Coordinates of N, CA and C and ligand atoms in Angstrom, one line a residue:
M1 N 6.4 34.0 12.5 CA 5.7 32.7 12.3 C 6.7 31.6 11.8
I2 N 6.3 30.4 11.9 CA 7.1 29.3 11.4 C 6.4 28.8 10.1
F3 N 7.2 28.7 9.1 CA 6.8 28.2 7.8 C 7.6 26.9 7.5
A4 N 7.0 25.8 7.4 CA 7.7 24.6 7.1 C 7.1 24.0 5.8
A5 N 8.1 23.6 4.9 CA 7.7 23.0 3.6 C 8.0 21.6 3.6
N6 N 7.0 20.7 3.4 CA 7.2 19.3 3.3 C 7.1 18.9 1.8
F7 N 8.2 18.6 1.2 CA 8.2 18.3 -0.2 C 7.7 16.8 -0.5
K8 N 7.7 16.0 0.6 CA 7.3 14.6 0.4 C 8.2 14.0 -0.7
M9 N 7.7 13.2 -1.6 CA 8.5 12.6 -2.7 C 8.5 13.4 -3.9
N10 N 8.8 14.7 -3.8 CA 8.8 15.6 -4.9 C 10.1 16.4 -4.9
H11 N 10.5 16.9 -6.0 CA 11.8 17.6 -6.2 C 13.0 16.7 -6.2
T12 N 14.0 17.2 -6.9 CA 15.3 16.5 -7.1 C 16.3 17.2 -6.3
R13 N 17.5 16.7 -6.4 CA 18.7 17.4 -5.7 C 18.9 18.8 -6.3
V14 N 18.9 18.9 -7.7 CA 19.1 20.1 -8.3 C 18.0 21.1 -8.1
S15 N 16.7 20.6 -8.2 CA 15.6 21.6 -8.0 C 15.5 22.0 -6.6
T16 N 15.9 21.2 -5.6 CA 15.9 21.6 -4.2 C 16.9 22.7 -4.0
W17 N 18.1 22.5 -4.5 CA 19.2 23.5 -4.4 C 18.7 24.8 -4.9
N18 N 18.1 24.8 -6.1 CA 17.6 26.0 -6.7 C 16.6 26.7 -5.9
Y19 N 15.7 25.9 -5.4 CA 14.5 26.3 -4.6 C 15.1 27.0 -3.3
V20 N 16.0 26.3 -2.6 CA 16.4 26.9 -1.3 C 17.2 28.2 -1.5
H21 N 18.0 28.3 -2.6 CA 18.7 29.5 -2.8 C 17.8 30.6 -3.3
D22 N 16.9 30.3 -4.1 CA 15.9 31.3 -4.6 C 15.1 31.8 -3.4
L23 N 14.6 30.9 -2.5 CA 13.8 31.3 -1.4 C 14.7 32.2 -0.4
R24 N 15.9 31.8 -0.2 CA 16.8 32.6 0.7 C 17.0 34.0 0.1
D25 N 17.2 34.1 -1.2 CA 17.5 35.4 -1.8 C 16.2 36.3 -1.6
R26 N 15.1 35.6 -1.9 CA 13.8 36.4 -1.8 C 13.6 36.9 -0.4
M27 N 13.8 36.0 0.6 CA 13.6 36.4 2.0 C 14.5 37.5 2.4
V28 N 15.8 37.4 2.0 CA 16.7 38.4 2.4 C 16.4 39.8 1.8
E29 N 16.0 39.7 0.5 CA 15.7 40.9 -0.2 C 14.5 41.6 0.3
A30 N 13.5 40.8 0.7 CA 12.2 41.4 1.2 C 12.2 41.6 2.7
G31 N 13.3 41.2 3.4 CA 13.4 41.4 4.8 C 12.4 40.5 5.6
V32 N 12.1 39.3 5.0 CA 11.1 38.4 5.7 C 11.8 37.8 6.9
E33 N 11.2 37.8 8.0 CA 11.8 37.3 9.2 C 11.2 36.1 9.8
H34 N 10.4 35.4 9.0 CA 9.8 34.2 9.6 C 10.9 33.1 9.7
E35 N 10.5 32.1 10.6 CA 11.4 30.9 10.7 C 11.0 29.9 9.6
V36 N 12.0 29.6 8.8 CA 11.6 28.8 7.6 C 12.4 27.4 7.5
Y37 N 11.6 26.4 7.3 CA 12.2 25.0 7.2 C 11.8 24.4 5.8
V38 N 12.7 23.7 5.2 CA 12.4 22.9 4.0 C 12.8 21.5 4.3
F39 N 11.8 20.6 4.0 CA 12.1 19.1 4.2 C 12.0 18.5 2.8
P40 N 13.2 18.3 2.1 CA 13.2 17.7 0.8 C 13.3 16.2 1.0
P41 N 13.2 15.4 -0.1 CA 13.5 14.0 0.0 C 14.9 13.7 0.4
A42 N 15.2 12.5 0.9 CA 16.5 12.2 1.5 C 17.6 12.4 0.4
S43 N 17.3 12.1 -0.8 CA 18.3 12.2 -1.9 C 18.7 13.6 -2.2
A44 N 17.9 14.6 -1.6 CA 18.2 16.0 -1.9 C 18.6 16.8 -0.7
L45 N 19.0 16.0 0.4 CA 19.4 16.8 1.6 C 20.7 17.6 1.3
M46 N 20.8 18.7 1.9 CA 21.9 19.6 1.6 C 22.1 20.5 2.9
G47 N 23.3 21.0 3.0 CA 23.6 21.9 4.1 C 23.0 23.2 3.9
A48 N 22.3 23.8 4.8 CA 21.7 25.1 4.6 C 21.5 25.7 6.0
H49 N 21.7 27.0 6.1 CA 21.6 27.7 7.4 C 20.5 28.7 7.3
R50 N 20.2 29.3 8.4 CA 19.2 30.3 8.5 C 19.5 31.4 7.4
P51 N 18.5 32.0 6.8 CA 17.1 31.9 7.2 C 16.3 30.7 6.7
V52 N 17.0 29.8 6.0 CA 16.2 28.6 5.5 C 16.9 27.3 6.1
V53 N 16.2 26.7 7.0 CA 16.8 25.5 7.6 C 16.3 24.2 6.8
V54 N 17.2 23.4 6.4 CA 16.8 22.1 5.7 C 16.8 21.0 6.8
G55 N 15.7 20.3 6.7 CA 15.5 19.1 7.6 C 15.2 17.9 6.9
A56 N 15.2 16.7 7.6 CA 14.9 15.5 6.9 C 13.5 15.0 7.2
Q57 N 12.9 14.4 6.3 CA 11.5 13.9 6.4 C 11.4 12.7 7.3
N58 N 12.5 12.0 7.4 CA 12.6 10.8 8.1 C 14.0 10.3 8.4
A59 N 14.2 9.6 9.5 CA 15.5 9.0 9.7 C 15.3 7.8 10.6
Y60 N 16.2 6.9 10.5 CA 16.2 5.7 11.4 C 16.9 6.0 12.7
P61 N 16.4 5.5 13.8 CA 17.0 5.8 15.1 C 18.3 5.0 15.3
A62 N 19.3 5.3 14.6 CA 20.6 4.6 14.7 C 21.7 5.5 14.0
M63 N 22.9 5.3 14.4 CA 24.0 6.0 13.8 C 24.1 5.6 12.3
Q64 N 24.3 4.2 12.2 CA 24.4 3.6 10.9 C 24.1 2.1 11.1
G65 N 24.0 1.3 10.1 CA 23.8 -0.2 10.3 C 23.0 -0.8 9.3
A66 N 22.5 -2.0 9.6 CA 21.8 -2.9 8.6 C 20.3 -2.6 8.6
F67 N 20.0 -1.4 8.0 CA 18.6 -1.0 7.9 C 18.3 -0.6 6.5
T68 N 18.1 -1.6 5.6 CA 18.0 -1.3 4.2 C 17.0 -0.2 3.9
G69 N 17.4 0.7 3.0 CA 16.5 1.7 2.6 C 16.4 2.9 3.5
E70 N 17.0 2.9 4.7 CA 16.9 3.9 5.6 C 18.2 4.8 5.6
I71 N 18.0 6.0 6.2 CA 19.2 6.8 6.5 C 19.3 7.1 8.0
G72 N 20.5 7.2 8.6 CA 20.6 7.4 10.0 C 21.4 8.7 10.3
M73 N 21.9 8.7 11.5 CA 22.6 10.0 11.9 C 23.9 10.3 11.0
E74 N 24.6 9.2 10.7 CA 25.8 9.4 9.9 C 25.5 10.1 8.6
Q75 N 24.4 9.7 7.9 CA 24.0 10.3 6.7 C 23.5 11.8 6.9
L76 N 22.8 12.0 8.0 CA 22.4 13.4 8.3 C 23.6 14.3 8.6
D77 N 24.5 13.7 9.4 CA 25.7 14.5 9.8 C 26.5 15.0 8.6
E78 N 26.5 14.2 7.5 CA 27.3 14.7 6.3 C 26.8 16.0 5.8
F79 N 25.5 16.3 6.0 CA 25.0 17.6 5.5 C 24.7 18.6 6.7
G80 N 25.1 18.2 7.9 CA 24.8 19.1 9.0 C 23.4 19.2 9.3
I81 N 22.6 18.1 9.1 CA 21.1 18.2 9.3 C 20.9 17.9 10.8
H82 N 20.2 18.8 11.5 CA 19.8 18.6 12.9 C 18.3 18.8 13.1
T83 N 17.5 18.7 12.1 CA 16.1 18.9 12.2 C 15.4 17.8 11.5
L84 N 14.3 17.3 12.1 CA 13.7 16.1 11.6 C 12.1 16.2 11.8
L85 N 11.4 15.7 10.8 CA 10.0 15.5 10.9 C 9.8 14.1 11.5
I86 N 8.9 14.0 12.5 CA 8.6 12.7 13.0 C 7.1 12.5 13.2
G87 N 6.6 11.4 12.8 CA 5.2 11.1 13.1 C 4.2 11.6 12.0
H88 N 4.7 11.9 10.8 CA 3.8 12.4 9.8 C 2.8 11.3 9.5
S89 N 1.5 11.7 9.2 CA 0.5 10.7 9.0 C 0.7 9.7 7.8
E90 N 1.5 10.2 6.8 CA 1.7 9.3 5.7 C 2.7 8.2 6.1
R91 N 3.6 8.5 7.0 CA 4.5 7.5 7.5 C 3.7 6.5 8.4
R92 N 2.9 7.1 9.2 CA 2.1 6.3 10.2 C 1.1 5.3 9.4
M93 N 0.4 5.9 8.4 CA -0.7 5.1 7.7 C -0.1 4.3 6.5
L94 N 0.7 5.0 5.7 CA 1.1 4.3 4.4 C 2.3 3.4 4.7
L95 N 3.2 3.7 5.6 CA 4.4 3.0 5.8 C 4.4 2.2 7.2
G96 N 3.2 2.2 7.8 CA 3.0 1.4 9.0 C 3.8 1.7 10.2
E97 N 4.2 3.0 10.4 CA 5.0 3.3 11.6 C 4.1 3.3 12.8
S98 N 4.4 2.5 13.7 CA 3.6 2.4 15.0 C 3.9 3.5 15.9
Q99 N 3.1 3.8 16.9 CA 3.4 4.8 17.9 C 4.6 4.4 18.7
E100 N 4.8 3.1 18.8 CA 6.0 2.7 19.5 C 7.3 3.1 18.8
K101 N 7.2 2.8 17.4 CA 8.4 3.2 16.6 C 8.6 4.7 16.5
V102 N 7.5 5.4 16.4 CA 7.6 6.9 16.4 C 8.2 7.4 17.7
A103 N 7.8 6.8 18.8 CA 8.3 7.3 20.1 C 9.8 6.9 20.2
E104 N 10.2 5.7 19.7 CA 11.6 5.3 19.7 C 12.5 6.3 19.0
K105 N 12.0 6.7 17.8 CA 12.7 7.7 17.0 C 12.8 9.0 17.7
Y106 N 11.7 9.4 18.3 CA 11.7 10.7 19.0 C 12.7 10.7 20.1
A107 N 12.7 9.6 20.9 CA 13.6 9.5 22.1 C 15.1 9.5 21.6
F108 N 15.4 8.8 20.5 CA 16.7 8.7 20.0 C 17.2 10.1 19.6
F109 N 16.4 10.8 18.7 CA 16.9 12.1 18.2 C 16.8 13.2 19.2
K110 N 15.9 13.1 20.2 CA 15.8 14.0 21.3 C 17.1 13.9 22.1
A111 N 17.5 12.7 22.4 CA 18.8 12.5 23.2 C 20.0 13.1 22.5
R112 N 19.9 13.3 21.2 CA 21.0 13.9 20.4 C 20.7 15.3 20.0
N113 N 19.7 15.9 20.7 CA 19.5 17.3 20.6 C 19.0 17.8 19.2
Y114 N 18.3 16.9 18.5 CA 17.8 17.4 17.2 C 16.6 18.2 17.4
E115 N 16.3 19.1 16.5 CA 15.1 19.9 16.5 C 14.0 19.0 15.8
I116 N 12.9 18.8 16.5 CA 11.9 17.9 16.0 C 10.6 18.5 15.7
I117 N 10.1 18.4 14.5 CA 8.7 18.8 14.2 C 7.9 17.5 14.3
Y118 N 7.1 17.4 15.3 CA 6.3 16.1 15.6 C 4.9 16.3 15.2
C119 N 4.4 15.4 14.3 CA 3.1 15.5 13.7 C 2.0 14.7 14.4
V120 N 0.9 15.2 14.6 CA -0.3 14.5 15.0 C -1.5 14.9 14.2
G121 N -2.5 14.0 14.1 CA -3.7 14.4 13.3 C -4.6 13.2 13.3
E122 N -5.9 13.5 13.3 CA -7.0 12.5 13.4 C -7.6 12.2 12.0
P123 N -8.0 11.0 11.8 CA -8.8 10.7 10.6 C -10.2 11.2 10.7
I124 N -10.9 11.2 9.6 CA -12.2 11.9 9.5 C -13.2 11.2 10.4
E125 N -13.2 9.8 10.5 CA -14.1 9.1 11.4 C -14.0 9.6 12.9
V126 N -12.8 10.0 13.3 CA -12.6 10.4 14.6 C -13.2 11.9 14.8
R127 N -12.8 12.7 13.8 CA -13.3 14.1 13.8 C -14.9 14.1 13.9
E128 N -15.5 13.2 13.2 CA -17.0 13.1 13.2 C -17.6 12.7 14.5
Q129 N -16.7 12.1 15.4 CA -17.2 11.8 16.7 C -17.2 12.9 17.7
G130 N -16.5 14.0 17.3 CA -16.5 15.2 18.2 C -15.2 15.4 18.9
D131 N -15.2 16.6 19.6 CA -13.9 17.1 20.2 C -13.3 16.1 21.2
A132 N -14.1 15.4 22.0 CA -13.5 14.5 23.0 C -12.8 13.4 22.3
A133 N -13.4 12.9 21.3 CA -12.7 11.8 20.5 C -11.4 12.3 19.9
V134 N -11.4 13.5 19.3 CA -10.2 14.0 18.7 C -9.1 14.2 19.8
E135 N -9.5 14.7 20.9 CA -8.5 14.9 22.0 C -7.9 13.5 22.4
A136 N -8.8 12.5 22.6 CA -8.2 11.2 23.0 C -7.3 10.7 21.9
Y137 N -7.7 10.8 20.7 CA -6.8 10.3 19.6 C -5.5 11.0 19.5
L138 N -5.5 12.4 19.6 CA -4.3 13.1 19.5 C -3.4 12.8 20.7
L139 N -4.0 12.6 21.9 CA -3.1 12.3 23.1 C -2.5 10.9 22.9
E140 N -3.2 10.0 22.3 CA -2.6 8.7 22.0 C -1.4 8.8 21.1
E141 N -1.5 9.8 20.2 CA -0.3 10.0 19.3 C 0.8 10.7 20.0
L142 N 0.6 11.2 21.2 CA 1.7 11.8 22.0 C 2.2 10.9 23.0
E143 N 1.7 9.6 23.0 CA 2.2 8.7 24.0 C 3.6 8.3 23.8
G144 N 4.4 8.4 24.9 CA 5.8 8.1 24.9 C 6.7 9.3 24.4
I145 N 6.0 10.4 24.1 CA 6.7 11.6 23.6 C 6.9 12.6 24.8
D146 N 8.2 13.0 25.0 CA 8.4 14.0 26.0 C 8.0 15.4 25.4
I147 N 6.8 15.8 25.8 CA 6.3 17.1 25.3 C 7.0 18.3 25.9
H148 N 7.8 18.1 26.9 CA 8.5 19.2 27.5 C 9.9 19.5 26.8
Y149 N 10.2 18.7 25.9 CA 11.5 18.9 25.2 C 11.6 20.3 24.6
G150 N 12.7 20.9 24.8 CA 12.9 22.3 24.4 C 13.0 22.5 22.9
R151 N 13.4 21.5 22.2 CA 13.5 21.7 20.7 C 12.4 21.0 19.9
L152 N 11.2 21.0 20.6 CA 10.1 20.4 20.0 C 9.1 21.5 19.3
I153 N 8.6 21.2 18.2 CA 7.5 21.9 17.5 C 6.5 20.9 17.2
V154 N 5.2 21.1 17.5 CA 4.2 20.2 17.2 C 3.4 20.6 16.0
A155 N 3.1 19.8 15.1 CA 2.3 20.1 13.9 C 1.0 19.3 14.0
Y156 N -0.1 20.1 14.1 CA -1.5 19.4 14.0 C -1.9 19.4 12.6
E157 N -2.1 18.2 12.1 CA -2.5 18.0 10.7 C -3.6 17.0 10.6
P158 N -4.8 17.5 10.6 CA -5.9 16.5 10.4 C -5.8 15.8 9.1
I159 N -5.9 14.4 9.2 CA -5.5 13.6 8.0 C -6.5 13.9 6.8
W160 N -7.7 14.2 7.1 CA -8.7 14.5 6.1 C -8.5 15.8 5.4
A161 N -7.6 16.6 5.9 CA -7.3 17.9 5.3 C -6.0 17.9 4.5
I162 N -5.2 16.8 4.6 CA -3.9 16.7 3.9 C -4.1 16.4 2.5
G163 N -3.6 17.3 1.6 CA -3.6 17.1 0.2 C -5.0 16.9 -0.4
T164 N -6.0 17.3 0.3 CA -7.4 17.2 -0.2 C -8.0 18.5 -0.7
G165 N -7.4 19.6 -0.3 CA -7.9 20.9 -0.6 C -9.0 21.3 0.4
R166 N -9.2 20.4 1.4 CA -10.3 20.6 2.4 C -9.6 21.1 3.7
T167 N -9.6 22.3 4.0 CA -9.0 22.8 5.2 C -9.9 22.8 6.3
A168 N -9.4 22.6 7.5 CA -10.3 22.7 8.7 C -10.7 24.1 8.8
T169 N -11.9 24.3 9.4 CA -12.4 25.7 9.6 C -11.6 26.4 10.6
P170 N -11.5 27.7 10.6 CA -10.7 28.4 11.6 C -11.3 28.1 13.0
E171 N -12.6 27.8 13.1 CA -13.1 27.5 14.5 C -12.6 26.1 14.9
A172 N -12.6 25.2 14.0 CA -12.1 23.8 14.4 C -10.6 23.9 14.7
I173 N -9.8 24.7 13.9 CA -8.4 24.8 14.2 C -8.2 25.5 15.6
A174 N -9.0 26.5 15.8 CA -8.9 27.2 17.1 C -9.2 26.3 18.3
S175 N -10.2 25.5 18.2 CA -10.6 24.7 19.3 C -9.6 23.5 19.5
T176 N -9.1 23.0 18.4 CA -8.1 21.9 18.6 C -6.8 22.4 19.1
H177 N -6.3 23.6 18.6 CA -5.1 24.2 19.0 C -5.2 24.6 20.5
A178 N -6.4 25.1 20.9 CA -6.6 25.5 22.3 C -6.4 24.2 23.2
M179 N -7.0 23.1 22.7 CA -6.9 21.9 23.5 C -5.5 21.4 23.6
L180 N -4.8 21.5 22.4 CA -3.3 21.0 22.4 C -2.5 22.0 23.3
R181 N -2.9 23.2 23.3 CA -2.1 24.2 24.2 C -2.3 23.9 25.6
R182 N -3.4 23.3 26.0 CA -3.6 22.9 27.5 C -2.5 21.9 27.9
H183 N -2.0 21.1 26.9 CA -1.1 20.1 27.2 C 0.4 20.4 26.9
I184 N 0.5 21.3 25.8 CA 1.8 21.5 25.2 C 2.2 23.0 25.2
E185 N 3.4 23.2 25.6 CA 3.9 24.6 25.6 C 4.6 24.9 24.2
A186 N 5.1 23.9 23.6 CA 5.9 24.1 22.3 C 5.1 24.8 21.3
P187 N 5.8 25.4 20.3 CA 5.0 26.1 19.2 C 4.1 25.0 18.5
L188 N 3.0 25.5 18.0 CA 2.0 24.6 17.4 C 1.8 25.1 15.9
L189 N 2.0 24.2 15.0 CA 1.8 24.5 13.6 C 0.5 23.8 13.2
Y190 N -0.2 24.4 12.2 CA -1.3 23.8 11.6 C -0.9 23.3 10.2
G191 N -1.3 22.2 9.8 CA -1.1 21.7 8.4 C -2.3 21.0 7.8
G192 N -2.5 21.2 6.5 CA -3.6 20.6 5.8 C -4.2 21.5 4.8
S193 N -3.7 21.4 3.6 CA -4.2 22.3 2.5 C -4.0 23.8 2.7
V194 N -3.0 24.1 3.4 CA -2.7 25.6 3.6 C -2.1 26.1 2.3
N195 N -2.6 27.3 1.9 CA -2.2 27.8 0.6 C -2.2 29.4 0.6
P196 N -1.8 30.1 -0.4 CA -1.8 31.5 -0.4 C -3.2 32.1 -0.2
A197 N -4.2 31.4 -0.6 CA -5.6 32.0 -0.4 C -6.1 31.9 1.0
N198 N -5.6 30.9 1.8 CA -6.2 30.8 3.1 C -5.2 31.1 4.3
I199 N -3.9 31.4 3.9 CA -2.9 31.6 4.9 C -3.3 32.7 5.9
E200 N -3.8 33.8 5.4 CA -4.1 34.9 6.4 C -5.1 34.5 7.4
E201 N -6.2 33.8 7.0 CA -7.2 33.4 7.9 C -6.6 32.4 8.9
I202 N -5.8 31.4 8.4 CA -5.3 30.4 9.3 C -4.3 31.0 10.3
A203 N -3.4 31.9 9.8 CA -2.4 32.5 10.6 C -3.0 33.4 11.7
A204 N -4.2 33.9 11.5 CA -4.8 34.7 12.5 C -5.5 33.9 13.7
V205 N -5.5 32.6 13.5 CA -6.2 31.8 14.6 C -5.3 31.8 15.8
E206 N -5.9 31.9 17.0 CA -5.1 31.9 18.2 C -4.4 30.5 18.4
N207 N -3.2 30.6 18.9 CA -2.4 29.4 19.2 C -1.9 28.7 17.9
V208 N -2.0 29.4 16.8 CA -1.3 28.9 15.5 C 0.0 29.7 15.4
D209 N 1.1 29.0 15.7 CA 2.4 29.6 15.6 C 3.1 29.5 14.3
G210 N 2.5 28.7 13.4 CA 3.1 28.5 12.1 C 2.3 27.5 11.3
V211 N 2.8 27.2 10.1 CA 2.1 26.2 9.3 C 3.1 25.2 8.7
L212 N 2.6 24.0 8.5 CA 3.4 22.9 7.7 C 2.6 22.8 6.4
V213 N 3.3 23.0 5.3 CA 2.7 23.0 4.0 C 3.3 22.0 3.1
G214 N 2.4 21.2 2.4 CA 2.8 20.2 1.5 C 2.7 20.8 0.1
G215 N 1.6 20.5 -0.6 CA 1.4 20.9 -2.0 C 1.7 22.3 -2.4
A216 N 1.2 23.2 -1.5 CA 1.5 24.7 -1.9 C 2.9 25.1 -1.6
S217 N 3.7 24.2 -1.1 CA 5.1 24.6 -0.8 C 6.0 24.2 -2.0
L218 N 5.5 23.4 -2.9 CA 6.3 22.9 -4.0 C 6.9 23.9 -4.9
E219 N 6.1 25.0 -5.2 CA 6.6 26.1 -6.0 C 7.1 27.2 -5.1
V220 N 8.2 27.7 -5.3 CA 8.8 28.7 -4.4 C 7.9 29.9 -4.5
D221 N 7.3 30.2 -5.6 CA 6.4 31.4 -5.7 C 5.3 31.3 -4.7
S222 N 4.7 30.2 -4.6 CA 3.5 30.1 -3.7 C 3.9 30.0 -2.2
F223 N 5.0 29.3 -1.9 CA 5.5 29.3 -0.5 C 5.9 30.7 -0.1
F224 N 6.6 31.4 -0.9 CA 7.1 32.7 -0.5 C 5.9 33.7 -0.4
E225 N 5.0 33.5 -1.3 CA 3.8 34.4 -1.3 C 3.1 34.3 0.1
M226 N 3.0 33.1 0.6 CA 2.4 33.0 1.9 C 3.1 33.7 3.0
M227 N 4.4 33.7 2.9 CA 5.2 34.4 3.9 C 5.0 35.9 3.9
T228 N 4.8 36.4 2.7 CA 4.6 37.9 2.6 C 3.2 38.4 3.0
K229 N 2.3 37.4 3.2 CA 0.9 37.8 3.5 C 0.7 37.9 5.0
V230 N 1.6 37.4 5.8 CA 1.4 37.5 7.3 C 2.5 38.1 8.0
Ligands
LIG1 C1 1.5 17.6 4.8 O1 1.4 16.5 4.3 O2 2.3 17.9 5.7 C2 0.6 18.7 4.3 C3 0.2 19.6 5.1 O3 0.2 18.6 2.9 P1 -0.8 19.6 2.1 O4 -0.4 21.0 2.5 O5 -0.6 19.2 0.7 O6 -2.2 19.3 2.6

C-alpha cells in the first residue's frame, strides 16, 4: 500500500529529520514494505531515499525567478526532491489556486518527470447532491490533467472529511473510487481523517491503493501504527 503523510504547516526542520529517520528505522526493523511518502513544509525539505520518500507540498512551475514566497525546481533540486503534491483542497480553497494554475503546475512538473500526487475532492454541498454531481465535480478537477501520465498517483480527499474527524463511509469511498477507476488507471489514495482506528476498514475497500494522511501522520507512532495494521 501507499502511505503518504501531509504535514501541512506543522513540524520544523529538526523534527522532520528526526521523524523521517525514526520512521525509516522502524520500517526497516519491522520489515514493512509499504511505499511511504512524507510531505513536510518547504523549510524542512531534505534529501531522503526509499523506504521513505520526501516530497514537496507545493512548488511554482518555474526553475527560479521573481515569484515571491514560492519555491521552484532549483530549490527542489538542492534536496533531490522529485515528488510533489498538486491540487490539495487547502491550496485550491484557501490560497485560491484555480484549475488553470493547478493544470499549469501539473504540466510543468510532468514534463520534468516528477512523481505527482494529484488531489481531488468535493465539498459537502456537492456530496449532498449525489453521485452524479460528485462525478461531474471531480472530473472538472481533472480538467487539463494528463491522467495517463505514468508517474501519477491520484488522491481522493472529500473536503468535508479533511481534518474534521468525519471519514467517508466505506460504501461512499468504494463507489467514488470505482467511479474514478473507470477514468483513471493510476493508483488511487483515499484521504480524509484516516487514523489508526479506521485504517483497516479503509484499506480493505476495493480500489483503495493507499492513503494520504494529515493529522494522524504528525506523530510517527500513529503513522507507523497504521502501516503495521494492513
Ligand atoms: C489532508 O489534508 O490531506 C488530510 C487527509 O488531512 P486529515 O488526515 O487531517 O483529514
